[in-house]
mmCIF file of N, CA and C in Angstrom:
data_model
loop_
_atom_site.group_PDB
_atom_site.id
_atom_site.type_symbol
_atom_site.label_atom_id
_atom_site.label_comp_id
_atom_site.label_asym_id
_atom_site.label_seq_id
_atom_site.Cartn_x
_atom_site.Cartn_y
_atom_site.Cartn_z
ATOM 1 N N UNK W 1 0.845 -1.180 0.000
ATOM 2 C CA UNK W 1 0.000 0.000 0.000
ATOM 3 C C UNK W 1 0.889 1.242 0.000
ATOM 4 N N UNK W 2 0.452 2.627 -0.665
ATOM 5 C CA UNK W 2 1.253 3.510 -0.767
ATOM 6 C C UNK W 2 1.157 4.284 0.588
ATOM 7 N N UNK W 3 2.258 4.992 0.784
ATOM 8 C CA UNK W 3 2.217 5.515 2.270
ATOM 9 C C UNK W 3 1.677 6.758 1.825
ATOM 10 N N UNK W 4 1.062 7.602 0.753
ATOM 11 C CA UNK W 4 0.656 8.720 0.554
ATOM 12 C C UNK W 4 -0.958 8.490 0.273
ATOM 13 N N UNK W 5 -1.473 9.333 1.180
ATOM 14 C CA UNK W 5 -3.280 10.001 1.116
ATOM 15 C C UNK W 5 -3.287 11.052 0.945
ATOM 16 N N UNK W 6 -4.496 11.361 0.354
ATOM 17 C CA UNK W 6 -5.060 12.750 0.632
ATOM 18 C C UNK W 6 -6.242 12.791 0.684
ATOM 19 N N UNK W 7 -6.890 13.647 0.779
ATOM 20 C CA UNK W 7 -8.327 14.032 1.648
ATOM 21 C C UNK W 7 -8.861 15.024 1.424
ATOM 22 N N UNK W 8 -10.478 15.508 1.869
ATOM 23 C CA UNK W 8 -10.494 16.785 1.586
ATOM 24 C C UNK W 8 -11.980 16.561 3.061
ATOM 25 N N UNK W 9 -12.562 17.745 2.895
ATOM 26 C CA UNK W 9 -14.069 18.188 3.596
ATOM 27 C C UNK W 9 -14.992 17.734 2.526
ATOM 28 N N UNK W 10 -16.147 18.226 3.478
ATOM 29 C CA UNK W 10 -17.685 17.802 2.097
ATOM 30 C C UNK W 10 -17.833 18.771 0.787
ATOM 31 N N UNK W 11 -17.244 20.087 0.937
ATOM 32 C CA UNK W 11 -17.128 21.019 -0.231
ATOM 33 C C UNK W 11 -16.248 20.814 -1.016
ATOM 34 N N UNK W 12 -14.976 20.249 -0.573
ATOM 35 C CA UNK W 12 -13.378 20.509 -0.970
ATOM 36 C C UNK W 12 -12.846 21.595 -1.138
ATOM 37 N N UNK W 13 -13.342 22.669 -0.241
ATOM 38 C CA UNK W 13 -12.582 23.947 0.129
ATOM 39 C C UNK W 13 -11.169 23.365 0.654
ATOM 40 N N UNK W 14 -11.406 22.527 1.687
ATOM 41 C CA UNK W 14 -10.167 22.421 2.408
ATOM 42 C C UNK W 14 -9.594 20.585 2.004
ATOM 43 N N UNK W 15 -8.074 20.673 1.390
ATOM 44 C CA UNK W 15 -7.747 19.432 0.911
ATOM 45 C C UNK W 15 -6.356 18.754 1.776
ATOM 46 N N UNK W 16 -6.179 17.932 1.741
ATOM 47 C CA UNK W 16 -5.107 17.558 2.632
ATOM 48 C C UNK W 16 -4.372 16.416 1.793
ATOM 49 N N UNK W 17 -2.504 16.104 1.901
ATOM 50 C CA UNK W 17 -2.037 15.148 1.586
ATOM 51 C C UNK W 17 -1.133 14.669 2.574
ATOM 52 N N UNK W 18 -1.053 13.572 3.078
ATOM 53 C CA UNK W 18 -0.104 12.769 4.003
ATOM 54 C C UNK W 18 1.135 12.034 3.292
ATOM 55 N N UNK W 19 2.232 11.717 4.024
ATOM 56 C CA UNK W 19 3.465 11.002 3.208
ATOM 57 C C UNK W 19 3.569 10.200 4.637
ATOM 58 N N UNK W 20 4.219 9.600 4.943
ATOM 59 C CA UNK W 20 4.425 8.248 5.472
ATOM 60 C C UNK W 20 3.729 7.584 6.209
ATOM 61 N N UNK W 21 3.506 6.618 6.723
ATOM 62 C CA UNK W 21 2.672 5.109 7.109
ATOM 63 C C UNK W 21 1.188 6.052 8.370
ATOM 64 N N UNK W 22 0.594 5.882 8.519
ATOM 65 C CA UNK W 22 -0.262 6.264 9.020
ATOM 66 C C UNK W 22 -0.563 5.582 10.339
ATOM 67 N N UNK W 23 -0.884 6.134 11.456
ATOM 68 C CA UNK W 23 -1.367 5.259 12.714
ATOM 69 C C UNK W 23 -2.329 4.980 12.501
ATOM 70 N N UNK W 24 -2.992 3.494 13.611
ATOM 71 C CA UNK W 24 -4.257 3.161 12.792
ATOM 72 C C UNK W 24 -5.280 3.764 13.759
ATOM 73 N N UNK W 25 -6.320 3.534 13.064
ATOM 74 C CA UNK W 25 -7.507 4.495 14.030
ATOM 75 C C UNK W 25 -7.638 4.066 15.148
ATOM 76 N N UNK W 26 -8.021 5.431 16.088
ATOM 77 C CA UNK W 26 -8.400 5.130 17.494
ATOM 78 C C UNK W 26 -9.859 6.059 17.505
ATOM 79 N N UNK W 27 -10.568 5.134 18.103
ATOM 80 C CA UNK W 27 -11.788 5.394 17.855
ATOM 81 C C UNK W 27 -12.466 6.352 19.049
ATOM 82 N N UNK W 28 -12.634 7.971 19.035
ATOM 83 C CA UNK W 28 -12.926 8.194 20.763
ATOM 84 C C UNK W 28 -14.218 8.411 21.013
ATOM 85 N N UNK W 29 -14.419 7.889 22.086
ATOM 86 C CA UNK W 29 -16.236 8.131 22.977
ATOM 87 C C UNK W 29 -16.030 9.192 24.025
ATOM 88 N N UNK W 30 -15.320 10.421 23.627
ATOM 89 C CA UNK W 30 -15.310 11.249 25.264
ATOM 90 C C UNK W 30 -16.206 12.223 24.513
ATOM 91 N N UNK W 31 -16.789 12.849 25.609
ATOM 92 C CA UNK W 31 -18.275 13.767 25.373
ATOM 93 C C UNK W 31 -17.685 14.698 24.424
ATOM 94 N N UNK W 32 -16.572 15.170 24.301
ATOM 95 C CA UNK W 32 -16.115 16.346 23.165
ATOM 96 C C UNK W 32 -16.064 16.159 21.649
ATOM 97 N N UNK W 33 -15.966 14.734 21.727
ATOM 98 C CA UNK W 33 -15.750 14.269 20.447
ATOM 99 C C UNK W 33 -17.563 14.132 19.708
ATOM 100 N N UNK W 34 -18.294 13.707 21.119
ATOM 101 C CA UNK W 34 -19.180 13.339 20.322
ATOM 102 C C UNK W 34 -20.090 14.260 20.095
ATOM 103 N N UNK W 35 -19.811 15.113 21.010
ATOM 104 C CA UNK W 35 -21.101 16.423 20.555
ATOM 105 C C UNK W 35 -20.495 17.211 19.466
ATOM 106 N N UNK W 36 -18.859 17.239 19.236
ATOM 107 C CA UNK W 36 -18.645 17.925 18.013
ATOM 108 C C UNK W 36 -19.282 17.187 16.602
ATOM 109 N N UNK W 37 -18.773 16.353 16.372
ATOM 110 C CA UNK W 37 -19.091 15.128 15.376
ATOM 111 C C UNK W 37 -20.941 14.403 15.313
ATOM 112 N N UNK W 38 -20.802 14.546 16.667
ATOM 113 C CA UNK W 38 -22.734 14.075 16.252
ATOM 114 C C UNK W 38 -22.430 12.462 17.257
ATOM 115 N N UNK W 39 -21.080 11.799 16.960
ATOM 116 C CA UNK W 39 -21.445 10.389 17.497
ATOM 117 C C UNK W 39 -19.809 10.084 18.059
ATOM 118 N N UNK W 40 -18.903 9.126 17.379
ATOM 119 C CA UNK W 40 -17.872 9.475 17.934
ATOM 120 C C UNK W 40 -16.426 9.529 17.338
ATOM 121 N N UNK W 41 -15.226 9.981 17.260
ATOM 122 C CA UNK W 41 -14.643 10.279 16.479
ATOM 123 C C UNK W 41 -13.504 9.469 15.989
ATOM 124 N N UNK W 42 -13.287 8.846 15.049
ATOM 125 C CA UNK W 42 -12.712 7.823 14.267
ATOM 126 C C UNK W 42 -11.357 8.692 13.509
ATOM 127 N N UNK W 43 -10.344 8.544 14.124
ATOM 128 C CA UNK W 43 -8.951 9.329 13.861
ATOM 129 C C UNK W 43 -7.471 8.626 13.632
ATOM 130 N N UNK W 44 -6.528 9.239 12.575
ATOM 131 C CA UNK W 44 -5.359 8.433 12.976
ATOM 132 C C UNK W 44 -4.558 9.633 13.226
ATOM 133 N N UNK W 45 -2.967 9.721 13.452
ATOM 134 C CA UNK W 45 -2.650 10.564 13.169
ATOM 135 C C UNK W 45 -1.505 10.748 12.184
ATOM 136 N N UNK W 46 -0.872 12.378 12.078
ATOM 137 C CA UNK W 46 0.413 12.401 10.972
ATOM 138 C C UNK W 46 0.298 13.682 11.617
ATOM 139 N N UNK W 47 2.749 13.307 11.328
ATOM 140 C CA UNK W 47 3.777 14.242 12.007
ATOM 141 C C UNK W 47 3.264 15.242 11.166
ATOM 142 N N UNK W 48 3.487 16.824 11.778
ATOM 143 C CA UNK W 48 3.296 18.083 11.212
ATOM 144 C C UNK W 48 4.073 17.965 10.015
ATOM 145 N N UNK W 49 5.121 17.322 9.573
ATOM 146 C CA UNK W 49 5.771 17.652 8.648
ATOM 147 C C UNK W 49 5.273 16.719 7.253
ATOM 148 N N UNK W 50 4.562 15.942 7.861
ATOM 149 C CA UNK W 50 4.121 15.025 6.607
ATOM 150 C C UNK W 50 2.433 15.288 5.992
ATOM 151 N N UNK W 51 2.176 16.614 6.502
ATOM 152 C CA UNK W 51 1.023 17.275 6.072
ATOM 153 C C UNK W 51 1.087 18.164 5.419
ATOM 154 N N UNK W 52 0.502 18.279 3.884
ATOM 155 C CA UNK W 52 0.307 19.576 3.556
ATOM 156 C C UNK W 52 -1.077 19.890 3.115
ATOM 157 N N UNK W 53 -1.579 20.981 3.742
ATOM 158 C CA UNK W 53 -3.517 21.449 3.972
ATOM 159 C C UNK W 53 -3.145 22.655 2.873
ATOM 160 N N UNK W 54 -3.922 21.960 1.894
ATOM 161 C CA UNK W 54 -4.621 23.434 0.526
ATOM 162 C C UNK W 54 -5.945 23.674 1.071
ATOM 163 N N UNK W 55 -6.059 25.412 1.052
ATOM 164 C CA UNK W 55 -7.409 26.100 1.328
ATOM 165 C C UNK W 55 -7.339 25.922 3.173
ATOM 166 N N UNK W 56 -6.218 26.013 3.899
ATOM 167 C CA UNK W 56 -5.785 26.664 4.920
ATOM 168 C C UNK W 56 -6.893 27.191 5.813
ATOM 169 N N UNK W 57 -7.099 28.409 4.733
ATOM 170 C CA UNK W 57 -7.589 29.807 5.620
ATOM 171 C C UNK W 57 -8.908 29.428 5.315
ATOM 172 N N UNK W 58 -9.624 27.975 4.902
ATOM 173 C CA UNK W 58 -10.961 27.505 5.295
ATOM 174 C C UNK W 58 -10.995 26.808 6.504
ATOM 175 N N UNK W 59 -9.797 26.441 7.250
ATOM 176 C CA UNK W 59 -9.975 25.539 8.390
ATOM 177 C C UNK W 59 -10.243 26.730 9.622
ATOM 178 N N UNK W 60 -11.222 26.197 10.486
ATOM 179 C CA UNK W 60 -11.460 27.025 11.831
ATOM 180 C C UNK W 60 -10.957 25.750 12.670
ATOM 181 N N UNK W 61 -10.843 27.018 13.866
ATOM 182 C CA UNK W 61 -10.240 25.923 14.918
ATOM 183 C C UNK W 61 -10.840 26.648 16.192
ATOM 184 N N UNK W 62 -11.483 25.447 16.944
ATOM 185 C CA UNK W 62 -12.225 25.853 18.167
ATOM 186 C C UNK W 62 -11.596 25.360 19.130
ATOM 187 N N UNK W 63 -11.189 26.001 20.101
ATOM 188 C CA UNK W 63 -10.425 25.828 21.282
ATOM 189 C C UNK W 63 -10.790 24.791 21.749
ATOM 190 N N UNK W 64 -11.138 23.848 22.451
ATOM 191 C CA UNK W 64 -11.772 22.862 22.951
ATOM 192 C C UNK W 64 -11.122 22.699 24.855
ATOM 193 N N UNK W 65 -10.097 22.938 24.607
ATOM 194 C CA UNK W 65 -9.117 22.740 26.112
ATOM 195 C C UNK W 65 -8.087 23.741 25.826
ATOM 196 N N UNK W 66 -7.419 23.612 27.052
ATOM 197 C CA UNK W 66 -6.209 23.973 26.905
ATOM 198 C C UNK W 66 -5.273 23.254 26.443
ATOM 199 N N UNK W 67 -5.779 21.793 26.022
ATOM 200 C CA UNK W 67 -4.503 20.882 25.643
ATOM 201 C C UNK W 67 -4.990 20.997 24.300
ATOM 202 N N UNK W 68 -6.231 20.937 23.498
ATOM 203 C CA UNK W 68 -6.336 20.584 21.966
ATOM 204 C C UNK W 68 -7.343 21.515 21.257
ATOM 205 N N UNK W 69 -7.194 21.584 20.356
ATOM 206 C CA UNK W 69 -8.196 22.896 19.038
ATOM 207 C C UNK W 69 -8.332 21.926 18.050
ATOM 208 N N UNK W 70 -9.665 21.877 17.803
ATOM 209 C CA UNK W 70 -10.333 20.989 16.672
ATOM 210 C C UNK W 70 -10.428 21.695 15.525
ATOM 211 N N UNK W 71 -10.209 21.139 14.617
ATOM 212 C CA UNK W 71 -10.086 22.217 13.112
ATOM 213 C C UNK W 71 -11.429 21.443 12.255
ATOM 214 N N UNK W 72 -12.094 22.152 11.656
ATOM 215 C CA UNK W 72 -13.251 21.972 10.567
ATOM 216 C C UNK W 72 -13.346 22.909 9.611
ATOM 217 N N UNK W 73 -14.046 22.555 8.589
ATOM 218 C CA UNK W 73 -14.218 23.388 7.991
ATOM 219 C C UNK W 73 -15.139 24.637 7.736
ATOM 220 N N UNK W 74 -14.705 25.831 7.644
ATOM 221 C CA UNK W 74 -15.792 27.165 7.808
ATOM 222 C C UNK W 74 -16.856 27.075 6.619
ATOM 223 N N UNK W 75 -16.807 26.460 5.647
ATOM 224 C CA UNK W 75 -17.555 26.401 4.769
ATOM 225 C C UNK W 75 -18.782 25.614 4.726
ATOM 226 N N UNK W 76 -18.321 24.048 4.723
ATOM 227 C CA UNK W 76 -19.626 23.142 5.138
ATOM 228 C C UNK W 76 -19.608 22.384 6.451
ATOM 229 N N UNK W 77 -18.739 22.787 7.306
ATOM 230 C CA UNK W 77 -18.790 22.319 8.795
ATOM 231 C C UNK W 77 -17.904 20.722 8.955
ATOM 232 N N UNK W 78 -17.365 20.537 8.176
ATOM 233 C CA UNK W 78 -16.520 18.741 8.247
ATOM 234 C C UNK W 78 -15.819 18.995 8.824
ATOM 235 N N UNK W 79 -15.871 18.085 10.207
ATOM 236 C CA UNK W 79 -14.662 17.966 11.242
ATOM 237 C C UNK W 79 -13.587 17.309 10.410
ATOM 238 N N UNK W 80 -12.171 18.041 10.807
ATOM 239 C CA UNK W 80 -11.267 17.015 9.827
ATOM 240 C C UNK W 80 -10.227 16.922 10.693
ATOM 241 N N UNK W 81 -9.563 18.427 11.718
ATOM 242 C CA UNK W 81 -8.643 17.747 12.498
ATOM 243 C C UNK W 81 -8.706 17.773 13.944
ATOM 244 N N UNK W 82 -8.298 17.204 14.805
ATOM 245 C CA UNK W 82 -7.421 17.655 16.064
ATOM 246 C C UNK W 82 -6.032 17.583 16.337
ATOM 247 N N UNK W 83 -5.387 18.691 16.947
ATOM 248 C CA UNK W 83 -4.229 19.448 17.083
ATOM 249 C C UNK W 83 -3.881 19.332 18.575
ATOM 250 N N UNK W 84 -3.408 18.818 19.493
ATOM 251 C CA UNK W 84 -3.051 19.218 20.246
ATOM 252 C C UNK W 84 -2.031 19.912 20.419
ATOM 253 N N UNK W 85 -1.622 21.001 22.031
ATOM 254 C CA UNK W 85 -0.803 22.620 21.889
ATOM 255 C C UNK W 85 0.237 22.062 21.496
ATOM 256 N N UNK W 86 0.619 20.936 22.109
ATOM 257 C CA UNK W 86 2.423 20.910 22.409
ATOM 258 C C UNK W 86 2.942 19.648 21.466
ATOM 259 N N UNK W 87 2.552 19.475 21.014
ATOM 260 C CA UNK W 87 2.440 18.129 20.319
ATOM 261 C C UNK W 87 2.791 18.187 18.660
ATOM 262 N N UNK W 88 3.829 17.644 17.986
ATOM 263 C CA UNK W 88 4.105 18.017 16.499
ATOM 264 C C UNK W 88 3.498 17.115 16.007
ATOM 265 N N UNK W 89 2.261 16.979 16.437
ATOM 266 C CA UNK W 89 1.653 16.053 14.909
ATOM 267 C C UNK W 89 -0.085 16.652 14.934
ATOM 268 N N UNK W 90 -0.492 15.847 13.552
ATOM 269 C CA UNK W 90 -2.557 16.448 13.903
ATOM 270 C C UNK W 90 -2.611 15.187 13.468
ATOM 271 N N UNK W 91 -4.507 14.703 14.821
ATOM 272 C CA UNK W 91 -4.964 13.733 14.293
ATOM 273 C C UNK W 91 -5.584 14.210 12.783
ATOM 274 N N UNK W 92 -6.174 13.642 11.941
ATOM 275 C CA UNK W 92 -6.854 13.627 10.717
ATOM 276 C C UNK W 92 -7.750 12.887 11.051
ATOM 277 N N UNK W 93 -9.472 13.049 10.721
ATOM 278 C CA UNK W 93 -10.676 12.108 11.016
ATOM 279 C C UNK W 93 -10.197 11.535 9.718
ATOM 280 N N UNK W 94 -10.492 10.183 9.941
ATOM 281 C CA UNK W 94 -10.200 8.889 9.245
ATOM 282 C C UNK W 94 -11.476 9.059 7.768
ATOM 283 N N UNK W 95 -12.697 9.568 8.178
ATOM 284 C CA UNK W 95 -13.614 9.692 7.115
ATOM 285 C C UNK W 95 -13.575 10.680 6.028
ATOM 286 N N UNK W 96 -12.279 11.592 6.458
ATOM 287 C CA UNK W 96 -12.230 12.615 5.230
ATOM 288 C C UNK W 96 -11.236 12.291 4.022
ATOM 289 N N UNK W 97 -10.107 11.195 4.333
ATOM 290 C CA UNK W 97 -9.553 10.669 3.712
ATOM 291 C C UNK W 97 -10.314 9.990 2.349
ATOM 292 N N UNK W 98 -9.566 10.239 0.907
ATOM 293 C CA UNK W 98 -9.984 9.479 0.084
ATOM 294 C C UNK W 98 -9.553 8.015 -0.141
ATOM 295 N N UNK W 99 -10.483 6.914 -0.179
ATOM 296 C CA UNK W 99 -10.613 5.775 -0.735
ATOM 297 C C UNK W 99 -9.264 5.154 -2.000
ATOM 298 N N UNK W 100 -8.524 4.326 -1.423
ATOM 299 C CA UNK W 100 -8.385 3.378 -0.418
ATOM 300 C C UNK W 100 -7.630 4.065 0.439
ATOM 301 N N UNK W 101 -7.928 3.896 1.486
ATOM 302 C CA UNK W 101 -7.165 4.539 2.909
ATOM 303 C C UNK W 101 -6.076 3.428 3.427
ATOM 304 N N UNK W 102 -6.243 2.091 3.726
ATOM 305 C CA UNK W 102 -5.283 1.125 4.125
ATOM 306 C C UNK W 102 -5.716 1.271 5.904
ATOM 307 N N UNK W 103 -6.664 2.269 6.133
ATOM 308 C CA UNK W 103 -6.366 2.117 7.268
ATOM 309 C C UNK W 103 -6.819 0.769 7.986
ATOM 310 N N UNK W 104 -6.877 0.357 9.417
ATOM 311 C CA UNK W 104 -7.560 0.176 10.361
ATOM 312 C C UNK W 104 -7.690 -0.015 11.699
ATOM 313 N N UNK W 105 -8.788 -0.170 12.437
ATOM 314 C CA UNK W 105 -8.562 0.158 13.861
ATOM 315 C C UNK W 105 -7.788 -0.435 14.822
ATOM 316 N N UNK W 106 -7.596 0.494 15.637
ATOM 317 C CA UNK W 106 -6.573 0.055 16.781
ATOM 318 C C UNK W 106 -6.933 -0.130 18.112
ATOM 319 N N UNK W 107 -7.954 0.949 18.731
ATOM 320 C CA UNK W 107 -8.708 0.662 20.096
ATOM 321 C C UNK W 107 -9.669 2.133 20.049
ATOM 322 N N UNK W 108 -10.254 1.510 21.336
ATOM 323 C CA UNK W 108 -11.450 2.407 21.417
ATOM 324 C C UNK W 108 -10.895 3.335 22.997
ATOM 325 N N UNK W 109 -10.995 5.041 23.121
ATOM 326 C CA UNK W 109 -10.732 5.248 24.029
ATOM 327 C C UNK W 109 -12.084 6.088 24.576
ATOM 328 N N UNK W 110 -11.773 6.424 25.827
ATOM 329 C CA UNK W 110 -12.520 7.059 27.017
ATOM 330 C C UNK W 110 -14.327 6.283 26.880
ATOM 331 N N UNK W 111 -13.948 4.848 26.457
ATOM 332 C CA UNK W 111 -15.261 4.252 26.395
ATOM 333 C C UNK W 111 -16.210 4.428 27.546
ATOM 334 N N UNK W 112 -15.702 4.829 28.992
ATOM 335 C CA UNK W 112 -16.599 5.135 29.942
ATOM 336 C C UNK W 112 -17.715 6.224 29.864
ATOM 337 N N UNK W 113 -17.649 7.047 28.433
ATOM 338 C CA UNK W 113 -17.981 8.399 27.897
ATOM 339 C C UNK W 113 -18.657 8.000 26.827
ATOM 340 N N UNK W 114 -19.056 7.014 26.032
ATOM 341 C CA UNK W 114 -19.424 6.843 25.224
ATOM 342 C C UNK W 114 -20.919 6.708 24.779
ATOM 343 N N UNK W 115 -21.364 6.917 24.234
ATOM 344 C CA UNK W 115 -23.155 7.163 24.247
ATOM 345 C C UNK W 115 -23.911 6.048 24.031
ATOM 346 N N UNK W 116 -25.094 6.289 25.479
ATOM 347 C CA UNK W 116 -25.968 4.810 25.546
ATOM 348 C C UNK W 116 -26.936 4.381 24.508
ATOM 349 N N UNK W 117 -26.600 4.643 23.290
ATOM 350 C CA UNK W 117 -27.509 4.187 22.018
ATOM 351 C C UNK W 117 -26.527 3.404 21.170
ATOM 352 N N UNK W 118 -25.435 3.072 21.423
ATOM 353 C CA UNK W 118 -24.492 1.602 20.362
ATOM 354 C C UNK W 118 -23.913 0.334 21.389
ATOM 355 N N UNK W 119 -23.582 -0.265 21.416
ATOM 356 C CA UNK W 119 -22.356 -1.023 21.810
ATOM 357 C C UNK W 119 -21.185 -1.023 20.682
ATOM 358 N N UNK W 120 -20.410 -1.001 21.513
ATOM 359 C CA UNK W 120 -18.882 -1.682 20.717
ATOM 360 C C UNK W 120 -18.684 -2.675 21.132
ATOM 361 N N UNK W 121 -18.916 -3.543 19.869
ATOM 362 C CA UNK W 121 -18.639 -5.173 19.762
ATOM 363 C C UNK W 121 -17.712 -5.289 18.550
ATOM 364 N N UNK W 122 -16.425 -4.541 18.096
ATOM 365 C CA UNK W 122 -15.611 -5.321 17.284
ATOM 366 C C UNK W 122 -14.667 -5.379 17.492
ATOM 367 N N UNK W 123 -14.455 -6.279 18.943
ATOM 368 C CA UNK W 123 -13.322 -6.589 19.313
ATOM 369 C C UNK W 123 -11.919 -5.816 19.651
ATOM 370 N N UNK W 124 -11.732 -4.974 19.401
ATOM 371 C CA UNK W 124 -10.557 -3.949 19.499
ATOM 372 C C UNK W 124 -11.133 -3.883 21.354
ATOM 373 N N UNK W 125 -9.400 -3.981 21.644
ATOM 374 C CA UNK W 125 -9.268 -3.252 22.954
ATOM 375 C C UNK W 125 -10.025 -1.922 23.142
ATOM 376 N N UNK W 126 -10.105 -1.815 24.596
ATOM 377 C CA UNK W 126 -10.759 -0.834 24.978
ATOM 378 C C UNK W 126 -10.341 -0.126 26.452
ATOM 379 N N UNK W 127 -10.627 1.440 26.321
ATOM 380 C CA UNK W 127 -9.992 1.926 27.379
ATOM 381 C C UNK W 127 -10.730 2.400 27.915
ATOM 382 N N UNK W 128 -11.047 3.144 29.440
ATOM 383 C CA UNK W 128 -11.839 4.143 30.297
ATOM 384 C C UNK W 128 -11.754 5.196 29.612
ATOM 385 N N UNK W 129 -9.968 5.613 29.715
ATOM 386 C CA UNK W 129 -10.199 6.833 29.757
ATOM 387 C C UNK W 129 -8.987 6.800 28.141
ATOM 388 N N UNK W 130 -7.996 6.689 28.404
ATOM 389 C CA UNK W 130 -6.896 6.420 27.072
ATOM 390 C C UNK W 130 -5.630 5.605 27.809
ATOM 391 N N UNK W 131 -5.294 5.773 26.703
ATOM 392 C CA UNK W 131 -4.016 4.259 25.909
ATOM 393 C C UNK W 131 -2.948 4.466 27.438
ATOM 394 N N UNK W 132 -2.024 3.738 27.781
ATOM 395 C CA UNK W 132 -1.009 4.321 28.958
ATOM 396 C C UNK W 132 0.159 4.590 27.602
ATOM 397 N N UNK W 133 0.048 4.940 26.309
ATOM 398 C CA UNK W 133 1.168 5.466 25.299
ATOM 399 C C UNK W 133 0.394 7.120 24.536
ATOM 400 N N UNK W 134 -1.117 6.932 24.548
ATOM 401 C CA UNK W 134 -1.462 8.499 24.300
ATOM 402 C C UNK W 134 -2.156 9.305 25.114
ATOM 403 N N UNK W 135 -1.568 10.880 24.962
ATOM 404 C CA UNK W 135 -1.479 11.593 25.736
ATOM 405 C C UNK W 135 -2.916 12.580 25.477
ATOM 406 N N UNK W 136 -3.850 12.336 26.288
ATOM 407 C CA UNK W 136 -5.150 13.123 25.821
ATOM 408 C C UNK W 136 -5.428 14.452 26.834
ATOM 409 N N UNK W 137 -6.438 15.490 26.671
ATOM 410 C CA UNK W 137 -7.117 16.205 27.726
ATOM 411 C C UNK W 137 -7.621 15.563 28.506
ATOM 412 N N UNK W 138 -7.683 15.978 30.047
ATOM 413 C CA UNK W 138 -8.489 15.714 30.938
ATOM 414 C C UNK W 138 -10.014 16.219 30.921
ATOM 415 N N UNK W 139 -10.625 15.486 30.872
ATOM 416 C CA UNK W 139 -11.652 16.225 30.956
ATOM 417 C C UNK W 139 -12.319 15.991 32.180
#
């Protein structure tokens, strides 16, 4: 599989391309994710340097914490990244990526947060709160 994607939002104001291997998705159930998104947020990530975002100055970014700013788009509203402050990389939502992606999942975090209308039944590990290797907000 090629280590290069790219992506865009629901308009394609805002487009994105990745260069090397991708982490695989981590799937999150914490209340931030899901009231932004509607349900819950399906992400991998890539180093700052292996991103390049055309149509920029369409991405908004809403503070969310002091640890992370969610980026979407100002045009038709597609969540596409999270950024945390200190941190050189952005997750990318896994659904804005174009087809074939290669991705797949890795675990489910802050499942104690997760909304009482699904179960997660596909097997992937699962956490309370997150991974003891990623570093999230407290909420």
């Amino acid at each position: 599989m090629d280590d290069n994607h790219s992506g865009s939002c629901l308009c394609g104001a805002v487009r994105f391309k990745t260069r090397g291997p991708l982490r695989g998705v981590i799937y999150c159930h914490c209340s931030q994710c899901r009231k932004q998104s509607g349900h819950y947020y399906a992400a991998t990530n890539v180093p700052d340097e292996n991103i390049e975002i055309a149509g920029a100055e369409s991405v908004a970014w809403y503070e969310a914490s002091s640890f992370a700013r969610r980026g979407f788009c100002k045009t038709c509203g597609s969540v596409l990244f999270w950024k945390p402050r200190e941190d050189a990389y952005v997750s990318v939502l896994a659904g804005a990526f174009d087809r074939p992606t290669g991705l797949q999942g890795e675990c489910h975090i802050f499942v104690g947060d997760k909304g009482d209308y699904y179960a997660i039944d596909d097997g992937l590990p699962q956490f309370e709160k997150s991974t003891p290797s990623l570093r999230v907000a407290d909420e």
